Every structure is written in structure tokens, then in C-alpha cells.
XYZ file of C-alpha atoms in Angstrom:
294
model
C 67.053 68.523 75.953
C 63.826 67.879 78.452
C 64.504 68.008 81.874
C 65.100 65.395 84.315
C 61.401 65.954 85.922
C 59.839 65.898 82.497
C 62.158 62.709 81.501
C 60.478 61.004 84.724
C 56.937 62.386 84.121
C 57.498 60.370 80.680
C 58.676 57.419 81.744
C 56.567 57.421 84.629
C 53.205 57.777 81.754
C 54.918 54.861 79.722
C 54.653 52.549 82.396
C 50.292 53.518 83.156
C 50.117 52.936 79.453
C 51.575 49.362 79.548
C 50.138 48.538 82.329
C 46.864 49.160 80.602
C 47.995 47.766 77.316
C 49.231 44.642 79.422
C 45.727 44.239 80.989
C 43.962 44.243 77.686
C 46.011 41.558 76.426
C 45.094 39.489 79.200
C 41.292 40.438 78.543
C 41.523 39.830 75.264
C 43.243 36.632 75.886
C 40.452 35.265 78.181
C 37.660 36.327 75.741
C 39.593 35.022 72.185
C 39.184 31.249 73.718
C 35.563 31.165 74.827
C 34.864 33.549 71.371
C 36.800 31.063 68.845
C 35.478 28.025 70.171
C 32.015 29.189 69.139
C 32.877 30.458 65.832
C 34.799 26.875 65.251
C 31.423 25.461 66.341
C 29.182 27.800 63.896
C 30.981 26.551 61.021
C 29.960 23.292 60.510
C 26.394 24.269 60.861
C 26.564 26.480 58.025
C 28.800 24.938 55.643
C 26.333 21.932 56.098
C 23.297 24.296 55.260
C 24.730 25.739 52.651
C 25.591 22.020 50.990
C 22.188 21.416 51.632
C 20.682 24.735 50.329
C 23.015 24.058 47.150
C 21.376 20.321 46.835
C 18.289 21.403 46.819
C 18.770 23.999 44.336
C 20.216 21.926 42.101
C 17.367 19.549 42.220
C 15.118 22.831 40.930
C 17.347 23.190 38.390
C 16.460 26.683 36.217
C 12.924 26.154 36.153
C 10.337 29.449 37.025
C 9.653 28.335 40.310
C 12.809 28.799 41.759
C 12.298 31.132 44.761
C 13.593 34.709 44.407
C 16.695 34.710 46.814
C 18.048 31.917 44.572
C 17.115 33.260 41.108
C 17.466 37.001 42.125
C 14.965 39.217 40.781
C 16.755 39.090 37.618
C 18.646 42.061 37.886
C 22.144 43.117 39.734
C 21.924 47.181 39.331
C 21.484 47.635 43.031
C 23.528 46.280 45.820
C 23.270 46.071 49.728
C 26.197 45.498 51.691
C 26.584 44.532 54.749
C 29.750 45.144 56.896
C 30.050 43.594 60.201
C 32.928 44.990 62.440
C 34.062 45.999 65.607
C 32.116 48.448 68.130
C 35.761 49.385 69.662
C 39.011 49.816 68.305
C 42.661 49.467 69.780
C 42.847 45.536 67.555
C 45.372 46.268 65.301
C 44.019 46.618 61.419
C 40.902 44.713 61.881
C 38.020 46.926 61.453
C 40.236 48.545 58.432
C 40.662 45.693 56.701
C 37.063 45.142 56.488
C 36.265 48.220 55.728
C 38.681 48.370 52.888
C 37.493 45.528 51.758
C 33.960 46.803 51.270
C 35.087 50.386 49.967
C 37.096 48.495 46.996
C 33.524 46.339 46.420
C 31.284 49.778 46.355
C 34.024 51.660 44.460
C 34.134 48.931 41.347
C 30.542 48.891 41.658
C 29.614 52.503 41.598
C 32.296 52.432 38.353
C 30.273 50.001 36.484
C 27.339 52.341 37.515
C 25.531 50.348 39.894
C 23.687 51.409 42.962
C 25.225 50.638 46.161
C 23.685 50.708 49.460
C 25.070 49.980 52.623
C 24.220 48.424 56.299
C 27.404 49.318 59.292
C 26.807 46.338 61.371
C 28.983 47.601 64.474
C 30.029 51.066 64.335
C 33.708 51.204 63.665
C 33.404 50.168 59.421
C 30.426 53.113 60.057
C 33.010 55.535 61.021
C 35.613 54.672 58.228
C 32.766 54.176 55.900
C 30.699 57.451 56.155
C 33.477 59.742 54.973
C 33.112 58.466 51.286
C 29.581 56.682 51.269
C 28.153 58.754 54.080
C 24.950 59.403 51.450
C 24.884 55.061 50.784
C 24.505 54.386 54.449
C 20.784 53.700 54.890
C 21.561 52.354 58.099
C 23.551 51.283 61.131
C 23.193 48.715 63.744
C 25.038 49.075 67.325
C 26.126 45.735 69.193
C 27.406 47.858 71.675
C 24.980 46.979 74.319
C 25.165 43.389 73.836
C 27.322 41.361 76.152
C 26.830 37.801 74.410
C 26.393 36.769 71.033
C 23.366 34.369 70.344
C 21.490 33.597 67.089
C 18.976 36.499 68.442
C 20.829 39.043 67.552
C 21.535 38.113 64.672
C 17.817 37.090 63.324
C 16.488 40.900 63.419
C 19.433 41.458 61.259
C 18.752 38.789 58.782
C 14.360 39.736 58.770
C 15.587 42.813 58.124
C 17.679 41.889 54.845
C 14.760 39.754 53.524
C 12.172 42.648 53.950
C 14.455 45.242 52.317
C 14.633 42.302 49.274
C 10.724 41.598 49.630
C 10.175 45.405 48.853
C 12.192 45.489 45.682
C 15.042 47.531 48.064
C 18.140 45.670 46.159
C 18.897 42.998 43.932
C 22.152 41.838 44.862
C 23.423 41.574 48.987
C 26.981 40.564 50.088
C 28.199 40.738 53.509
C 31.331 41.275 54.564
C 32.967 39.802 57.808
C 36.687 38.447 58.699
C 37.382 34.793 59.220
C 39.451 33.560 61.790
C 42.342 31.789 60.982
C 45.118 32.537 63.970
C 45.928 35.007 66.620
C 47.533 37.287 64.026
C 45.936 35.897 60.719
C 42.010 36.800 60.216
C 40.673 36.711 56.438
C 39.076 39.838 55.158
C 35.834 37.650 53.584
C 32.764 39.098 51.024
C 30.171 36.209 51.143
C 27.276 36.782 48.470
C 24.194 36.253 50.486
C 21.207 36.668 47.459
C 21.056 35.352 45.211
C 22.175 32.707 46.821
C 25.949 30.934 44.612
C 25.243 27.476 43.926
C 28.821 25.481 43.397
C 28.339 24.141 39.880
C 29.447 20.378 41.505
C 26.190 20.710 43.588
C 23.928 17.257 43.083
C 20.928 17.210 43.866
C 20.615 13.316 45.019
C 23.983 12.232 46.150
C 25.781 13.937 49.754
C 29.199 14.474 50.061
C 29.515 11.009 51.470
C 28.288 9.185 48.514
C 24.606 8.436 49.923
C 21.272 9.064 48.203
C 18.174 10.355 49.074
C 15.455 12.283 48.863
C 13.565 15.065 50.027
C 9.615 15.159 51.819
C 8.364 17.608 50.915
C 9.039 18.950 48.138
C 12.133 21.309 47.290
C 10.414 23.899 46.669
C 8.555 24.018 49.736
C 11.882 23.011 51.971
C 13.470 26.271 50.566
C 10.618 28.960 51.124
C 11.003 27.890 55.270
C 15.044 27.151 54.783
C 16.306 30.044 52.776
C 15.454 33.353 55.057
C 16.623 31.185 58.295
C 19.876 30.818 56.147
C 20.652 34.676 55.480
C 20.152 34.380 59.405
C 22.546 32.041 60.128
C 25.311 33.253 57.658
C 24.721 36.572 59.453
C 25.243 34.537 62.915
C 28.606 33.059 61.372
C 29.922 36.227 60.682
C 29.367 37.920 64.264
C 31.224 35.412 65.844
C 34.005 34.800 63.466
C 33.924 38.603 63.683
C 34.180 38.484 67.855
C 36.350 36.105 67.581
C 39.021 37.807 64.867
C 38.513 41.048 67.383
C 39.909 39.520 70.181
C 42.792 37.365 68.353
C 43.429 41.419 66.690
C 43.699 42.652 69.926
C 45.835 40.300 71.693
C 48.169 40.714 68.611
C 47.971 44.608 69.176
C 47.934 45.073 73.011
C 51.022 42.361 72.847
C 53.045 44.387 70.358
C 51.794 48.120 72.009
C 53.013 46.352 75.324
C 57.073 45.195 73.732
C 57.022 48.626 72.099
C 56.050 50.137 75.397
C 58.766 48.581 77.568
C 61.331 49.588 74.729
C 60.380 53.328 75.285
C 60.967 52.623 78.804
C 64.377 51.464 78.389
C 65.431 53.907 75.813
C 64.011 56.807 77.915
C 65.605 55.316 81.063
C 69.055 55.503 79.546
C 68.434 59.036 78.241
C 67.286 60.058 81.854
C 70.260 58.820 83.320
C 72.741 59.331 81.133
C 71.360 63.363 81.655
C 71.683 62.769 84.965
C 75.249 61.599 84.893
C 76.030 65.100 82.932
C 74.334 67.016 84.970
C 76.314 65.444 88.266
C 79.400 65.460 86.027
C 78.803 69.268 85.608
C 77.838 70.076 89.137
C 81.107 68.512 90.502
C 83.017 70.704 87.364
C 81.696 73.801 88.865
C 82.560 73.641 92.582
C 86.145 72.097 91.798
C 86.628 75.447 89.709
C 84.963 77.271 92.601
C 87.370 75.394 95.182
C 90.487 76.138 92.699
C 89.234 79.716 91.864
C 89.683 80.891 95.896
């Protein structure tokens, strides 16, 4: 059985822990408002590009001049992946879940016997990642150093992307974030960047509100200016849904590491003095013998 001083030395360890665990919620707390009402307010941007990008395609229909990050280069051997996650840890199963979700993508796809490549956008899914597909990782990008999320940071990631495709690099790119839902709900996602899915509802003339119109200038030209800012802004979408699910994760975790901390507490607390009590108990024992004994 430990001692009494090691018994306090625990308990006394316990408490620094939740303090710190307590604190973090609180942090985490303050940064999940400010981080989801920006990823609420990315969202309609780019579900309305993407309508739009899907419109437009549509009006192309399959003809040869379709640009290449809609028609693909007619080929899906090699894919890029990009996985966005956390550049800390202590959120619960946040960064794993992404990172699970991309190992189970490269693992199909390396069974069909495709290439797979991969971009670590933040460098925990790097860490989980380069134990299996340490040789796939062409490359990883730190947000470490960045204390605010704007659409620069993510527009070197996205020129990047379209230069790997402009060199023949891959054929196929997905990236891989987590969608906020809730404090303790955030969605695993794989969105398919290039070529880029066109919903098979798209129509070219009508919007979802019923009105028609038309487009000046041409589709064609529209979509050589639109499509590359659109692999930025999907990228954008992710890194803050991404911030976002990081704090909501972490509030979940430092709330549950902060219960579980103040249970060891208690439990420890009893055990300390329910040793003391014997100890006493045994103390007293030995000098009523001692009295009895002379």
C-alpha cells in the first residue's frame, strides 16, 4: 500500500493536472465560438460556388473543351490526398479520425493498384500517417506559426495543388477535413477536389430558385478564372471547419479529462484517509498494549 506522503504527492499532482485541464476547456471554449462562427459563414460561400461551378459545367456538357480539372486528364491511376488536421493534440479523437479516414482511402487504393500520394496539412495526420505511408508523403505543411486563419493561407495551398496537376503530378485529388456539426459531433469528410463531381440534377440555365439566366462571357472562359480560385476556397472551408471541430474536440476532451480528474481526487482522498484512520487506529493499538504490558 503507498504511503501517506506518496498518497498526498498524488493527489496533490491530480489537482495541477485539472487545473490545467480546467483552463484548456475554458480556452478552448473562448476560441470554439469566434472559430465556428466563421466556418458557419464559409459555408454558404462555397456551397454557392460549387452550385455555380456545377451550372456551368453542365452548360459544357461532355464536349472537348471542357477544362482539365473538370474532365480530369482522363485517367484515375494516381491520387493526391490531402489531409488537413490539427498542429496539437490533447482534442479527443479528432486528428485520428481523420487520419483513419485517409489511411482506409490510400489502403483501398493502393489494393486496386493505384498510386497514392499524400500532402499532411498540419502535422498531427503527418505523425499518424508516416508510420505506414512515410514513402507517399511528398510533403507537409505546418500551420503552426499561424495565429489566424484567412483565405491567405489557404491560397499557397490550393496554387500548389493546381501546379502539381499542371505538371501531370496526379490525376485524381481528394481532401480530407472534419465538418462541424456540435461540441462532441464533427464529421470525418473526403471531398473530391479534381476532377471536379458534378451532381447529375445540375442545370445549366435554371438556379435553385427557379430563375433563368445566362452567363457573359462565355462558360468556358468563366471556369479557366473560377475553377483554381475554387480548389482555394474548398481548401479555406476545410481549415476552418477543421479549427473549428479542434476546439469543439477539445472542450469535449479537457471537460471529460477534468470529471475524470476530480473522480481520482475523490477516490484517492478516501484511500488516503481511510490509511490514515488505520494507521491512527494502529498507533493507539500499540501504546494501549504498551500501557497494559507494564
Amino acid at each position: 500500500m503507498p504511503s501517506l506522503k506518496d498518497l498526498r504527492n498524488r493527489i496533490s499532482s491530480v489537482k495541477a493536472t485539472q487545473k490545467i485541464t480546467k483552463a484548456m476547456q475554458m480556452v478552448a471554449a473562448a476560441k470554439l465560438r469566434r472559430a465556428q462562427l466563421a466556418a458557419e459563414a464559409a459555408r454558404p460561400y462555397a456551397e454557392r460556388m460549387e452550385k455555380v461551378l456545377a451550372s456551368l459545367a453542365a452548360g459544357l456538357g461532355a464536349g472537348s473543351n471542357a477544362p482539365a480539372l473538370i474532365s480530369g486528364t482522363g485517367s484515375d491511376q494516381t491520387h493526391l490526398l490531402i489531409v488537413c488536421s490539427a498542429e496539437r493534440g490533447l482534442c479527443g479523437g479528432f486528428n485520428a479520425s481523420i487520419a483513419r479516414l485517409a489511411r482506409d482511402k490510400a489502403n483501398a487504393l493502393l489494393r486496386e493498384g493505384k498510386t497514392v500520394k499524400i500532402i499532411c496539412v498540419g502535422k498531427k495526420a503527418y505523425d499518424v500517417l508516416r508510420r505506414q505511408f512515410g514513402d507517399k508523403i511528398i510533403e507537409l505543411i505546418e500551420l503552426r506559426g499561424i495565429k489566424a486563419l484567412n483565405f491567405g493561407v489557404a491560397e499557397p495551398i490550393g496554387a500548389k495543388i493546381i501546379d502539381l496537376f499542371d505538371k501531370g503530378e496526379f490525376d485524381v485529388c481528394t481532401l480530407f477535413f472534419s465538418r462541424f456539426q456540435t461540441v462532441i459531433l464533427q464529421i470525418p469528410t473526403a471531398l473530391q477536389l479534381i476532377p471536379l463531381q458534378i451532381p447529375e440534377k445540375a442545370d445549366a440555365q435554371v438556379t435553385s430558385t427557379g430563375a433563368a439566366y445566362e452567363y457573359e462571357p462565355e462558360e468556358e472562359d468563366i471556369l479557366v478564372s473560377l475553377l483554381p480560385r475554387n480548389i482555394s476556397v474548398q481548401v479555406f472551408r476545410a481549415l476552418l471547419e477543421n479549427a473549428a471541430s479542434e476546439q469543439g474536440a477539445r472542450m469535449s476532451a479537457m471537460d471529460s479529462a477534468t470529471r475524470n480528474a476530480g473522480d481520482m481526487i475523490k477516490k484517492q482522498t478516501m484511500l488516503y484517509n481511510r490509511s490514515r484512520q488505520a494507521m491512527i487506529t494502529k498507533e493507539l493499538i500499540e501504546i494501549i498494549s504498551g500501557a497494559e504490558a507494564l
